[in-house]
Short mmCIF file of C-alpha atoms and ligand atoms in Angstrom, two decimals:
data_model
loop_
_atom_site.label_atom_id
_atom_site.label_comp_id
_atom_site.label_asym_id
_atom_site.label_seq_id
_atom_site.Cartn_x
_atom_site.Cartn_y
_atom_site.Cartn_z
CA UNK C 1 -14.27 -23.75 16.40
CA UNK C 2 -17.15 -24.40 15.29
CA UNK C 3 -19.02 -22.21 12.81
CA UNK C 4 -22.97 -21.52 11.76
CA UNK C 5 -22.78 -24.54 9.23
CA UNK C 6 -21.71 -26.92 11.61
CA UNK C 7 -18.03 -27.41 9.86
CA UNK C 8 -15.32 -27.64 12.15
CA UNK C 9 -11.89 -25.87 10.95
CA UNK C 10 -8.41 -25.89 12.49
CA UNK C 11 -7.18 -22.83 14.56
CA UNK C 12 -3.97 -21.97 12.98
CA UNK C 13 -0.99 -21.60 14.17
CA UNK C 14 0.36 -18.06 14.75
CA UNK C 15 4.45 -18.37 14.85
CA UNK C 16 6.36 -15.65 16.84
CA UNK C 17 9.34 -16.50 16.41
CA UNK C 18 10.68 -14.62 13.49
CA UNK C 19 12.17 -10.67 13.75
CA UNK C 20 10.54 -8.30 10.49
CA UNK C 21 11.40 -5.00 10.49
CA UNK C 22 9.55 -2.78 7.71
CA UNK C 23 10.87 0.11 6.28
CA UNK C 24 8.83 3.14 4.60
CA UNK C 25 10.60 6.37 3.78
CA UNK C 26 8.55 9.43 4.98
CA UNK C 27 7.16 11.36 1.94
CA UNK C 28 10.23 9.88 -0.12
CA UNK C 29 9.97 11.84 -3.56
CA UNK C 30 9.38 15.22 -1.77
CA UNK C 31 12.00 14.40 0.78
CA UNK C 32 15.19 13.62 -1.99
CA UNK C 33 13.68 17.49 -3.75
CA UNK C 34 13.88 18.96 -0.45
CA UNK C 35 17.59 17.65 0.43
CA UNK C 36 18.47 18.70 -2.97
CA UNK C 37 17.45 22.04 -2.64
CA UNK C 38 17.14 23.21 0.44
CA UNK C 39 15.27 26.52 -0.38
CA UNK C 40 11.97 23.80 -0.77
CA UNK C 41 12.24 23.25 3.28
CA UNK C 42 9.70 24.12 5.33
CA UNK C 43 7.18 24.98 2.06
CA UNK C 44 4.97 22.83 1.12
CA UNK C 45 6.21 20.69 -2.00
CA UNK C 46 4.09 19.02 -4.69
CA UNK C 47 5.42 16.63 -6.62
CA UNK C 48 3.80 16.64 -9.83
CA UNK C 49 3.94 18.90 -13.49
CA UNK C 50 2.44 22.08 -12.48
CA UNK C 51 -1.34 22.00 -13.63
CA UNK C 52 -0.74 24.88 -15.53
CA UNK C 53 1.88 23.48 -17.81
CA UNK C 54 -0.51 20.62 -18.27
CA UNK C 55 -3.55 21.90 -18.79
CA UNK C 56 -4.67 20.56 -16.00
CA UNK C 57 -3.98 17.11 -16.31
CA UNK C 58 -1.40 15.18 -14.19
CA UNK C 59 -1.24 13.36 -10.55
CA UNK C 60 0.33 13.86 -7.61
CA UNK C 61 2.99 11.25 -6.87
CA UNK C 62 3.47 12.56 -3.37
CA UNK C 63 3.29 16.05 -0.98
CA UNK C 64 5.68 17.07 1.77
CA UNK C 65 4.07 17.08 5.22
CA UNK C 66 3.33 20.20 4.93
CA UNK C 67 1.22 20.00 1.88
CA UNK C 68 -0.61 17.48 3.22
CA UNK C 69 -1.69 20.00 5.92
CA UNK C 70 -4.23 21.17 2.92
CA UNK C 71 -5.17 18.06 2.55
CA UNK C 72 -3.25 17.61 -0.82
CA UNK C 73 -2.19 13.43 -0.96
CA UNK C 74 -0.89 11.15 -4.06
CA UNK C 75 -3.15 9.96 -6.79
CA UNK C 76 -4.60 13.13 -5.95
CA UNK C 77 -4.98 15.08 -9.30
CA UNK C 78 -2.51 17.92 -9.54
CA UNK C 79 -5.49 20.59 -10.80
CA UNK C 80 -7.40 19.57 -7.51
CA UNK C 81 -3.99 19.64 -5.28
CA UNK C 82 -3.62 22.78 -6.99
CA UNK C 83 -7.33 24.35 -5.62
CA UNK C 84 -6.29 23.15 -2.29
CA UNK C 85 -2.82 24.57 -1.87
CA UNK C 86 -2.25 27.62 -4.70
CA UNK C 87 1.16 28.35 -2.91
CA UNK C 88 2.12 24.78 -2.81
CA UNK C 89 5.33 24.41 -5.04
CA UNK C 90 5.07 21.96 -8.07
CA UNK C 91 8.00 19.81 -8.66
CA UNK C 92 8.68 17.66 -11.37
CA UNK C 93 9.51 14.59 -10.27
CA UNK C 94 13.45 13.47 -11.04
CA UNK C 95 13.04 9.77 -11.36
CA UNK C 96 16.80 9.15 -11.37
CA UNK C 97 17.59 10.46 -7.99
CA UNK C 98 14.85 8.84 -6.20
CA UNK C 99 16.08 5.76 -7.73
CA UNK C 100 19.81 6.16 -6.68
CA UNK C 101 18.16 7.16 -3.38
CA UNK C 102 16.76 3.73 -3.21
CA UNK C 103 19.52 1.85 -4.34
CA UNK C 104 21.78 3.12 -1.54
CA UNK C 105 19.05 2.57 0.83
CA UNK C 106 18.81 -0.94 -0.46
CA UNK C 107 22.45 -1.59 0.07
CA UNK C 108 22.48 -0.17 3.84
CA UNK C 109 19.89 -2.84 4.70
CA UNK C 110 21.95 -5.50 2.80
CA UNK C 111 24.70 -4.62 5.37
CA UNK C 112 22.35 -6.16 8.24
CA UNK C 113 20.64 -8.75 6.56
CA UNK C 114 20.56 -10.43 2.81
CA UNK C 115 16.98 -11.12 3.57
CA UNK C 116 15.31 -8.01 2.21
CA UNK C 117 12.37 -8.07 0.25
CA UNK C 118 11.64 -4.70 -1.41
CA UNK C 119 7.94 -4.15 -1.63
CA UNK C 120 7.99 -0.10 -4.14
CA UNK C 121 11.05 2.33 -4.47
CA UNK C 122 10.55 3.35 -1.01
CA UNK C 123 9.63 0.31 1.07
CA UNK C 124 11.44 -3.27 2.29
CA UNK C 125 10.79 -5.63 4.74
CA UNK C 126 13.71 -7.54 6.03
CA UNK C 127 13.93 -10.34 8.43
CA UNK C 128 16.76 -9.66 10.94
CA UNK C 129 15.85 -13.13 13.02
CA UNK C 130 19.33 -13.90 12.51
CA UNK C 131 21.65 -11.01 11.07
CA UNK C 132 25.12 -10.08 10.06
CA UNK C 133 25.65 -7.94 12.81
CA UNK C 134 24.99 -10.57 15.32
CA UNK C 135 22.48 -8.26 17.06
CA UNK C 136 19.35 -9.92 18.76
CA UNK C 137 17.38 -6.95 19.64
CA UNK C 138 15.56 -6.45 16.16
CA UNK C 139 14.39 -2.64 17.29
CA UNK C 140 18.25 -2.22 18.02
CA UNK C 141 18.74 -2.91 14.25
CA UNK C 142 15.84 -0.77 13.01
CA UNK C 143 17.24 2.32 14.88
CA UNK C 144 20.55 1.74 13.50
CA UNK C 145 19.75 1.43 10.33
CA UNK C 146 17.61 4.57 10.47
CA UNK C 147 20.44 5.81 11.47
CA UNK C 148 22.37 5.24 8.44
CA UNK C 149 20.18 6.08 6.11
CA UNK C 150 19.64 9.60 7.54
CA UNK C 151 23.56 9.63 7.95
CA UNK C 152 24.10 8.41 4.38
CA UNK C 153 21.41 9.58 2.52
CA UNK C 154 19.93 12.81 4.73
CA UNK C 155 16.62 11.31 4.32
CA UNK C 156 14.41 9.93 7.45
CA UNK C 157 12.53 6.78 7.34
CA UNK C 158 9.84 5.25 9.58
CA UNK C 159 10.50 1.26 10.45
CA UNK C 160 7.94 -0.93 12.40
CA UNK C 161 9.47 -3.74 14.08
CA UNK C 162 7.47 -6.84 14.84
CA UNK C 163 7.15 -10.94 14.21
CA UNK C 164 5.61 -10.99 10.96
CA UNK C 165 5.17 -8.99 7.98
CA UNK C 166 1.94 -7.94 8.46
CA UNK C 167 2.49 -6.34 11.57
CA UNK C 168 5.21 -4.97 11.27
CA UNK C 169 3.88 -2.87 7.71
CA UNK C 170 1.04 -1.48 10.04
CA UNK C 171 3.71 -0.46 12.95
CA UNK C 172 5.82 1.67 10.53
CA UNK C 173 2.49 3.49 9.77
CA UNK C 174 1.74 4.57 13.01
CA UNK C 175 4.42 7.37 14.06
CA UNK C 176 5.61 9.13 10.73
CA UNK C 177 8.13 10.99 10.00
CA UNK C 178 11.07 9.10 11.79
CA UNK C 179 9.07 6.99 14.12
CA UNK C 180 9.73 3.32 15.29
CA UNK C 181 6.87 1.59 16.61
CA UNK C 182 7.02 -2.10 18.44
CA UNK C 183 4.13 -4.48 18.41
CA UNK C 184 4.91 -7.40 20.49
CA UNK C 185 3.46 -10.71 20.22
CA UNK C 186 1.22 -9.93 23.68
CA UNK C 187 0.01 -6.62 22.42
CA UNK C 188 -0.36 -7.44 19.00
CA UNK C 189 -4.19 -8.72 18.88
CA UNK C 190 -4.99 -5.72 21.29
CA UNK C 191 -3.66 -3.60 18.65
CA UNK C 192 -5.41 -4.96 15.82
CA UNK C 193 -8.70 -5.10 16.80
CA UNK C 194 -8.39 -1.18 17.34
CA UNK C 195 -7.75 -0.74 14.07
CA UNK C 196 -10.24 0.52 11.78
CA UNK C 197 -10.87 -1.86 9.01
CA UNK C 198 -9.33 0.56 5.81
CA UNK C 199 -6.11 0.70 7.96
CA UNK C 200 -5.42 -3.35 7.17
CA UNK C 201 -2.88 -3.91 4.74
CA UNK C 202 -4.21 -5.49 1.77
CA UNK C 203 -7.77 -4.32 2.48
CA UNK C 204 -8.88 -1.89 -0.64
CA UNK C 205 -11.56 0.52 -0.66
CA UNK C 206 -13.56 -2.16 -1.77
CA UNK C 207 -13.28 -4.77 0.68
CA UNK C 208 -13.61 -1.85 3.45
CA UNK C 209 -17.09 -1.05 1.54
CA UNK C 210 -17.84 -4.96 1.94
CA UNK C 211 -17.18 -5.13 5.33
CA UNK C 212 -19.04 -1.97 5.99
CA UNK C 213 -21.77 -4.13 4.86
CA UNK C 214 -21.22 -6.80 7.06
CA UNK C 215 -20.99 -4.12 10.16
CA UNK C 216 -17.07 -4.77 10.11
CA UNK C 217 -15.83 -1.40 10.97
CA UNK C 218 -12.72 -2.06 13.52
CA UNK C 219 -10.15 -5.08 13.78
CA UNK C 220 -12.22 -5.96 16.82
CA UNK C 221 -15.37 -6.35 14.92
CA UNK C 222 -13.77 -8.77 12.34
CA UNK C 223 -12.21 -10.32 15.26
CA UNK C 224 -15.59 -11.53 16.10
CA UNK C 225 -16.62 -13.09 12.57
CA UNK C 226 -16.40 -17.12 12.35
CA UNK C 227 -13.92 -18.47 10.03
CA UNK C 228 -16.27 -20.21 8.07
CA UNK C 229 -18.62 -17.31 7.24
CA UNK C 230 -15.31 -14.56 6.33
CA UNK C 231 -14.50 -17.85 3.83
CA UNK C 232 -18.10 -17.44 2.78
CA UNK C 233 -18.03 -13.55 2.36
CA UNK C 234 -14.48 -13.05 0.87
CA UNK C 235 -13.58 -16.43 -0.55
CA UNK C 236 -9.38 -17.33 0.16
CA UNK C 237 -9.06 -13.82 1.61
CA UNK C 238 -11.71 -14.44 4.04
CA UNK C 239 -9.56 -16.84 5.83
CA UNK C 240 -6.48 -14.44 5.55
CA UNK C 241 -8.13 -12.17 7.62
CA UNK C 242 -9.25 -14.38 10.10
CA UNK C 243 -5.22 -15.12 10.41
CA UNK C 244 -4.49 -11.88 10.46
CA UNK C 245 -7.27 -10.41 13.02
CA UNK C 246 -5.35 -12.57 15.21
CA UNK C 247 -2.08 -11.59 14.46
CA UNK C 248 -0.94 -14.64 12.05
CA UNK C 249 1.06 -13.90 9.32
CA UNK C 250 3.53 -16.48 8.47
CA UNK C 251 4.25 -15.82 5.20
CA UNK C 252 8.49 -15.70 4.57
CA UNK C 253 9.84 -13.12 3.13
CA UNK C 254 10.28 -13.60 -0.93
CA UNK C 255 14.00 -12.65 -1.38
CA UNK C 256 14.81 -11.98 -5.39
CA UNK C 257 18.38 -12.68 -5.62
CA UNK C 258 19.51 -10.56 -8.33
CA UNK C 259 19.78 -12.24 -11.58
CA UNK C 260 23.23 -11.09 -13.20
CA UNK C 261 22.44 -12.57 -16.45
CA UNK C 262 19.43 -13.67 -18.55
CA UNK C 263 20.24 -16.61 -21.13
CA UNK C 264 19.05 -19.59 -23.29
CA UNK C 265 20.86 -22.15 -25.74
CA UNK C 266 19.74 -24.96 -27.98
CA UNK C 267 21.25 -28.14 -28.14
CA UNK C 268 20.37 -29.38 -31.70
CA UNK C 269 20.36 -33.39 -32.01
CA UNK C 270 20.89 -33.02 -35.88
CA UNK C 271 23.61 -30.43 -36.70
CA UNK C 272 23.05 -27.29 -38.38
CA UNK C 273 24.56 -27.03 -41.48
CA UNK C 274 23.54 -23.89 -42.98
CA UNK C 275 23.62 -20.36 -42.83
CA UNK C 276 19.94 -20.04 -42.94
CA UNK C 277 19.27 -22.74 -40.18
CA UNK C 278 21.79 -20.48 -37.83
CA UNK C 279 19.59 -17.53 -38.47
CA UNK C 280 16.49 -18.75 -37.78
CA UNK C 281 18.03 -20.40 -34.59
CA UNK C 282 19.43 -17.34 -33.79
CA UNK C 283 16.09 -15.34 -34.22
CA UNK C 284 14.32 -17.99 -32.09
CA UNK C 285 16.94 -17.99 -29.22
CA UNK C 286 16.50 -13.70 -29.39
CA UNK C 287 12.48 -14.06 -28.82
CA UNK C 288 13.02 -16.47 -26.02
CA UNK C 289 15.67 -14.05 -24.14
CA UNK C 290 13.30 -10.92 -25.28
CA UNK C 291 10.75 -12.67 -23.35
CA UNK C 292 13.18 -13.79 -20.21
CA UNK C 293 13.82 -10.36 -19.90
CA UNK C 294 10.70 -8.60 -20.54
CA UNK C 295 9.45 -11.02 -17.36
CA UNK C 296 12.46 -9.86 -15.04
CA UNK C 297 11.77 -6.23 -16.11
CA UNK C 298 15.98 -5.99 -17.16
CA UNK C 299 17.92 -4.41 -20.09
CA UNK C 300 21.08 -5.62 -20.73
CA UNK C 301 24.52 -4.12 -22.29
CA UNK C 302 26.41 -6.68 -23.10
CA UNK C 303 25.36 -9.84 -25.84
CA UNK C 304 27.22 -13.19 -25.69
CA UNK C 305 27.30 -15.63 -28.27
CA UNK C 306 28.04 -19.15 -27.41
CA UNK C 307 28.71 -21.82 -30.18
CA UNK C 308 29.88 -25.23 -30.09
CA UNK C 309 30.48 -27.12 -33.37
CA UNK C 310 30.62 -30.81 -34.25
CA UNK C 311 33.83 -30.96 -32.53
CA UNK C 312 32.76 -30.27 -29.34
CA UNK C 313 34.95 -27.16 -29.40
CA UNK C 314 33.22 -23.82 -27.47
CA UNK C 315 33.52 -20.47 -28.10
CA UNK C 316 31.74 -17.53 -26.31
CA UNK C 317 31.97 -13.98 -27.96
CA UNK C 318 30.37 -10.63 -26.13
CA UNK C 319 29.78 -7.71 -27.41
CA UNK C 320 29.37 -4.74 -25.09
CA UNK C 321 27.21 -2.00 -26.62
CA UNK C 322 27.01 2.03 -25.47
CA UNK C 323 23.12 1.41 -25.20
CA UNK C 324 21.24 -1.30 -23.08
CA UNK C 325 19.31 -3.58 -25.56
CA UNK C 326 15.97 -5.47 -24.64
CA UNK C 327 14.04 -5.57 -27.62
CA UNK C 328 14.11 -8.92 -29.93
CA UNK C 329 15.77 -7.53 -32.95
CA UNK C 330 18.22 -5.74 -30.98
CA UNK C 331 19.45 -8.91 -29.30
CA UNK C 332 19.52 -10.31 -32.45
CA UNK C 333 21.23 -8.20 -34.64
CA UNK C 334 24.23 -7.93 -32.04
CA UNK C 335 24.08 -12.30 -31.78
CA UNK C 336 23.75 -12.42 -35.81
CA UNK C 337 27.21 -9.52 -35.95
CA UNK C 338 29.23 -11.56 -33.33
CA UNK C 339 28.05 -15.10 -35.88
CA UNK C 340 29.29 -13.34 -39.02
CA UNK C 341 32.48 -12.55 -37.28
CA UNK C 342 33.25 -15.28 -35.60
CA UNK C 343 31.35 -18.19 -36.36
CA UNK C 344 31.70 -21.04 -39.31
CA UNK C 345 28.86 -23.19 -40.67
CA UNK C 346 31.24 -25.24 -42.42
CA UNK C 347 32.26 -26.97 -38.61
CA UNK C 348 28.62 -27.77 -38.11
CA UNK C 349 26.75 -26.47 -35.08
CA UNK C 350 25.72 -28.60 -32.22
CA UNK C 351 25.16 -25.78 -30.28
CA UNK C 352 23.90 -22.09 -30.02
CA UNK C 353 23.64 -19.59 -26.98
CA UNK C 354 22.31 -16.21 -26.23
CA UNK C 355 22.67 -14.49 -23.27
CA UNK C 356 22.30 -10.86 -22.42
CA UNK C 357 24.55 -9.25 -19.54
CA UNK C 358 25.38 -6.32 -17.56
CA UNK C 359 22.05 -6.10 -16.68
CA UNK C 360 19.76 -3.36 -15.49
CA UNK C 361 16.28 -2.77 -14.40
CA UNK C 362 13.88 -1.02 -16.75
CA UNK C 363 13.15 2.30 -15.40
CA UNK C 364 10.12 1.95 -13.16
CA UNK C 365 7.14 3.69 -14.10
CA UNK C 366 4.81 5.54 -11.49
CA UNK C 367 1.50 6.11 -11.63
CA UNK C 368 1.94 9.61 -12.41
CA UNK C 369 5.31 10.81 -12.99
CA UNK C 370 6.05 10.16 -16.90
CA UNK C 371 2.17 11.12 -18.04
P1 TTP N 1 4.48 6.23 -0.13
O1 TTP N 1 5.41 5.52 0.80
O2 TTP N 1 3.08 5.75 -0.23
O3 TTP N 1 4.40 7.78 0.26
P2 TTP N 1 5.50 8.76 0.77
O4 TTP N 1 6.81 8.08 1.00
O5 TTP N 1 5.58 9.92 -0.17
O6 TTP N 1 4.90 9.29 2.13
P3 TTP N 1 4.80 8.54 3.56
O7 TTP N 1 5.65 9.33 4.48
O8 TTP N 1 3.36 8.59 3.90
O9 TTP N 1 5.30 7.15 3.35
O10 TTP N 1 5.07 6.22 -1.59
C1 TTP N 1 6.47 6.32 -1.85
C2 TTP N 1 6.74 7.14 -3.10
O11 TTP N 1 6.12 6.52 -4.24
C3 TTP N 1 6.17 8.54 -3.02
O12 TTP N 1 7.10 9.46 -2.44
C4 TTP N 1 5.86 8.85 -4.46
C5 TTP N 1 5.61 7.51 -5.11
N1 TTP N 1 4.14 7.34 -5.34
C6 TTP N 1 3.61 7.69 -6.59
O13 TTP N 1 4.33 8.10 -7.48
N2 TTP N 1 2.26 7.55 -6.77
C7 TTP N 1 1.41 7.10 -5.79
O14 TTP N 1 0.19 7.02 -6.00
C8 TTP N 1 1.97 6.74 -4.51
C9 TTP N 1 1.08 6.24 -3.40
C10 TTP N 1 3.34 6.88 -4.34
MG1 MG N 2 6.86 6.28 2.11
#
């Protein structure tokens, strides 16, 4: 195609040949209060500190359906949920139990597929292209999954089933609670350009304002913009929406395989020799494996030591600990403990190794539940 400055750019491929379900639970922290105590059914349920006990402050995580009749939504703040919907019932929010609740979720879609990329506590994409069931209708796997998770967990979900990511996050958006919406590759660029612009995923408020600008209301609208000139406008992103105006998403799912451990060791070319060398190696190998695990966002309850001496002879002692440890001189103190018990300067270290097991994620933070 050719644009208003004359450059010619490549039309890019759009690949249909991958299956992506996603999967959104339907009003997730409100639903886990509501099977937990069933007088909350059919009320409508707040999920934040009531603004009273807060003096006013605090934010709405998330409202029931029927809260959100009143127009109360998250990131709303609680005082202003409150003025809309005075009967609405404020609960706190019980971190732990929405996390179980995802954890079992995550496992039932690990039954159908290791490719699972969670996106929040509530959401995953998984490519089911090939599967462990051996099932080759991918809406045939979104229902029965579904299916589990209300069977498992009592808690409905909303999946959109289509050939990429990106379309397949806007299909579980379109029929909530419990829906399961299709796009196929024919329908899909019919069904984009009828969405308004604020509906794209990845487009913020602010981008939507842009657009506004540039008379970009609906999908059809953008649908219409050269490549060159969205390039122009929005830079990288620019051509990411011309992609995805046309239904081209190709990006592969980013699967974290769980990390079971987080370590580092130091090979040291000239021996240590003394106790003071072993404790500043020690110190340094703690800050390195602070740092490993600050980035994975883990905690970890058991320590290992690894030394070898001079001799080539290895030895690995743990310590497991009540607590989970992350912080530097946590994992050093146990590393330094397990060295005073077990290790001896006089063989001369070649070798030293930290690692921190039994790992755990640090408890995630939303927006609005801990303030
Ligand atoms: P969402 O999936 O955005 O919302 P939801 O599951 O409550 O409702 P829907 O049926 O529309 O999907 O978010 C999932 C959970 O994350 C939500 O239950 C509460 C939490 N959350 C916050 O704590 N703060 C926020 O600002 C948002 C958006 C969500
Ligand atoms: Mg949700």
């Amino acid at each position: 195609m050719t644009s208003s400055t004359g450059i010619q750019l490549p039309e890019p491929y759009r690949d249909t040949a991958r299956k992506i379900i996603h999967i959104d639970m339907d009003a997730f922290f409100s639903s886990v209060e509501e099977r937990d105590n069933p007088a909350l059914i059919g009320k409508p349920v707040i999920i934040a500190k009531h603004p009273r006990k807060t003096g006013g402050k605090g934010i709405v995580s998330t409202a029931n359906y029927e809260a959100r009749k009143y127009g109360v939504h998250s990131a709303m703040s609680a005082y202003e949920a409150y003025k809309k919907c005075p009967q609405g019932i404020f609960v706190e929010g019980n971190y732990k139990a929405y996390k179980e609740a995802s954890n079992h979720i995550r496992a039932i879609m690990n039954r159908y597929t290791d490719l699972v990329e969670p996106m929040s506590i509530d959401e995953a994409y998984l490519d089911v292209t090939t599967n462990k069931v051996n099932e080759s209708s991918a809406i045939k796997v979104a229902r029965r999954i579904q299916k589990d998770i209300w069977n498992e967990t009592r808690l409905s979900s909303s999946a959109g089933v289509s050939y990429n990511r990106f379309l397949a996050k806007i299909a579980s958006d379109v029929k909530k609670p419990a829906g399961l919406t299709v796009i196929t590759p024919a329908k899909a660029v019919a069904f984009i350009k009828e969405l308004p612009i604020e509906k794209f995923p990845g487009i913020g408020p602010k981008t939507a304002e842009r657009m506004h600008e540039l008379n970009i209301y609906l999908g059809a609208d953008l649908y219409k913009m050269e490549q060159m000139d969205l390039i122009h406008h929005f830079g990288k992103a620019g051509l990411s929406y011309y992609k995805k105006v046309r239904g081209i998403d190709n990006k592969p799912l980013t699967v974290d395989r769980e990390r079971k451990s987080v370590g580092k060791e130091h090979t040291y070319l000239h021996v240590l020799k003394t106790e003071q060398e072993v404790q500043e190696q020690l110190k340094r190998l703690a800050q390195e494996v602070h740092g490993s695990l600050e980035r994975v966002q883990k905690q970890g309850k058991t320590v290992v030591l690894k030394i070898r001496y001079r001799s080539f002879d290895t030895l690995t002692r743990r310590i497991s600990l009540p607590d989970y440890v992350q912080k530097k001189s946590d994992i050093f103190r146990y590393a330094a403990e397990l060295w005073d018990q077990y290790g001896d300067v006089n063989r001369e270290i070649r070798l030293l190794g930290i690692t921190v097991t039994n790992l755990q994620p640090i408890q995630y933070k939303t927006l609005s539940l801990f303030q």
